[in-house]
Every structure is written in C-alpha cells, then in structure tokens.
Amino acid sequence: MRIPMFATAVLLGVIAGTAAEAHAFLDHADPRVGSTVPTAPREVSLTYTQNLEPAFSGVEVTDANGARVDLGKPSFSSSVMRVGLKPLSPGAYKVRWHVLSVDTHKTEGSFTFHVGQ
Ligand SMILES: [Cu+2]
C-alpha cells in the first residue's frame, strides 16, 4: 500500500499547489487583447479567473499620447471589472489594470487594442 499512499500524497500536493497559484489572472477582455475593433467601444470589460476586491482593483485606459480616455471609477460584479470610455477616435489605446483577488493576491497587467482600420 505504500506506493498508492505516496501517489495520493503527491496528488494532494499538486492540487494544493495549484490552488495557491490561482491568482486573479485576466481570463478575457472586451475589446479583446491586441484586437482591432471597427467601431469605438463604449466600455472596457475585463473578466478574471477569480472574484475581485473592488476597493483594491482598478483600470486606466489611455490614448497614444498617454491621456486618460476612461470615465474614471470602474464598476465590479464578481470576477468582472468594467469602465466606461469617452468617445474614442481611431487609434491605439492602452489598458492598464491591477486587481486584488479574494485570495488576497495582487496581479497586474496591460494590453492594447486599436479602433479603426
Ligand atoms: Cu492567488
């Protein structure tokens, strides 16, 4: 029985390790990461792999000159963070986010999307 018990312990260790690493990573975004959208989006929606702690999470959207184009305070619903956008002209936009997940781990990242051709 030693081998099966050892195998079980290893398996449990793998499961625990996976849970500890399960921070809130960006699962998907709308507009999608790196995408080009034909018309200006009204908001950026970010969906994470875990529920978020709104008080310690935020997002900024800037244009090619570094000027803010988001409307400020994001809204939250479980694992989703949204922020409204000013009317965007064609061009490149950068989304910078940081979140604190309910497991108290911080993650951050950024990506761009394009409006227009
Ligand atoms: Cu975590």
Coordinates of C-alpha atoms and ligand atoms in Angstrom, one line a residue:
M1 CA 0.0 0.0 0.0
R2 CA 3.0 2.3 0.2
I3 CA 3.0 3.2 -3.4
P4 CA -0.7 4.2 -3.7
M5 CA -0.4 6.3 -0.5
F6 CA 2.6 8.1 -1.8
A7 CA 0.9 8.7 -5.1
T8 CA -2.1 10.1 -3.2
A9 CA 0.1 12.5 -1.2
V10 CA 1.8 13.7 -4.4
L11 CA -1.6 14.3 -6.0
L12 CA -2.9 16.2 -3.0
G13 CA 0.3 18.3 -3.0
V14 CA -0.2 19.1 -6.7
I15 CA -3.8 20.2 -6.0
A16 CA -2.8 22.4 -3.1
G17 CA -0.1 23.9 -5.1
T18 CA -2.4 24.7 -7.9
A19 CA -4.9 26.3 -5.6
A20 CA -2.2 28.5 -4.1
E21 CA -1.2 29.7 -7.5
A22 CA -4.7 30.5 -8.6
H23 CA -4.5 34.3 -8.6
A24 CA -6.8 36.5 -10.5
F25 CA -5.5 36.4 -14.0
L26 CA -7.1 38.1 -16.9
D27 CA -9.3 35.5 -18.5
H28 CA -10.6 37.6 -21.3
A29 CA -11.3 41.2 -22.2
D30 CA -13.7 43.1 -24.4
P31 CA -12.3 44.6 -26.6
R32 CA -10.1 41.6 -26.9
V33 CA -6.4 41.8 -26.0
G34 CA -4.5 43.1 -29.0
S35 CA -7.6 43.3 -31.2
T36 CA -8.7 45.9 -33.7
V37 CA -12.3 46.9 -33.5
P38 CA -14.1 48.7 -36.3
T39 CA -16.2 51.0 -34.1
A40 CA -15.3 52.7 -30.8
P41 CA -16.3 50.6 -27.8
R42 CA -18.3 52.4 -25.1
E43 CA -16.6 50.5 -22.3
V44 CA -13.8 48.1 -21.5
S45 CA -14.8 44.9 -19.7
L46 CA -12.2 42.7 -18.0
T47 CA -13.1 39.2 -16.8
Y48 CA -10.7 37.5 -14.3
T49 CA -10.2 33.9 -13.1
Q50 CA -11.3 34.9 -9.6
N51 CA -13.6 37.3 -7.9
L52 CA -12.2 40.7 -7.3
E53 CA -11.9 43.0 -4.3
P54 CA -13.2 46.3 -5.7
A55 CA -11.5 48.6 -3.1
F56 CA -8.1 47.5 -4.3
S57 CA -8.7 47.0 -8.0
G58 CA -8.6 49.5 -10.8
V59 CA -8.1 50.1 -14.5
E60 CA -6.9 53.0 -16.7
V61 CA -7.3 53.4 -20.4
T62 CA -5.0 55.9 -22.2
D63 CA -4.6 57.0 -25.8
A64 CA -1.4 57.1 -27.8
N65 CA -0.5 60.4 -26.1
G66 CA -1.0 58.9 -22.6
A67 CA -4.2 60.9 -22.0
R68 CA -6.9 59.2 -20.0
V69 CA -9.9 58.2 -22.0
D70 CA -11.8 56.2 -19.4
L71 CA -14.6 57.7 -17.4
G72 CA -13.0 57.0 -14.0
K73 CA -14.4 54.7 -11.4
P74 CA -14.8 51.1 -12.6
S75 CA -17.8 49.0 -11.7
F76 CA -17.5 45.5 -10.4
S77 CA -19.5 42.3 -10.5
S78 CA -17.9 39.2 -9.0
S79 CA -14.9 38.5 -11.4
V80 CA -15.7 41.3 -13.9
M81 CA -14.4 44.9 -13.8
R82 CA -15.8 47.4 -16.3
V83 CA -15.0 51.0 -17.1
G84 CA -16.8 53.4 -19.4
L85 CA -15.0 55.2 -22.2
K86 CA -15.1 58.7 -23.7
P87 CA -15.9 58.8 -27.4
L88 CA -12.7 57.3 -29.0
S89 CA -11.3 58.3 -32.3
P90 CA -9.4 55.8 -34.5
G91 CA -6.0 54.9 -32.9
A92 CA -4.2 52.7 -30.4
Y93 CA -5.3 52.5 -26.8
K94 CA -3.6 51.0 -23.8
V95 CA -5.4 49.3 -20.9
R96 CA -3.5 49.1 -17.6
W97 CA -5.2 47.1 -14.8
H98 CA -4.4 45.9 -11.3
V99 CA -6.6 43.7 -9.2
L100 CA -6.7 42.2 -5.7
S101 CA -8.4 38.9 -5.8
V102 CA -10.4 37.5 -2.9
D103 CA -7.5 35.2 -2.0
T104 CA -5.6 38.5 -1.2
H105 CA -3.1 38.2 -4.1
K106 CA -2.3 41.1 -6.4
T107 CA -1.9 40.9 -10.1
E108 CA -1.5 43.5 -12.8
G109 CA -1.0 43.8 -16.5
S110 CA -1.6 45.8 -19.6
F111 CA -2.6 45.3 -23.2
T112 CA -3.5 47.4 -26.2
F113 CA -6.4 47.5 -28.6
H114 CA -7.0 49.5 -31.8
V115 CA -10.0 51.4 -33.0
G116 CA -10.4 51.7 -36.8
Q117 CA -8.7 50.0 -39.7
Ligands
CU1 CU -3.7 33.9 -5.6

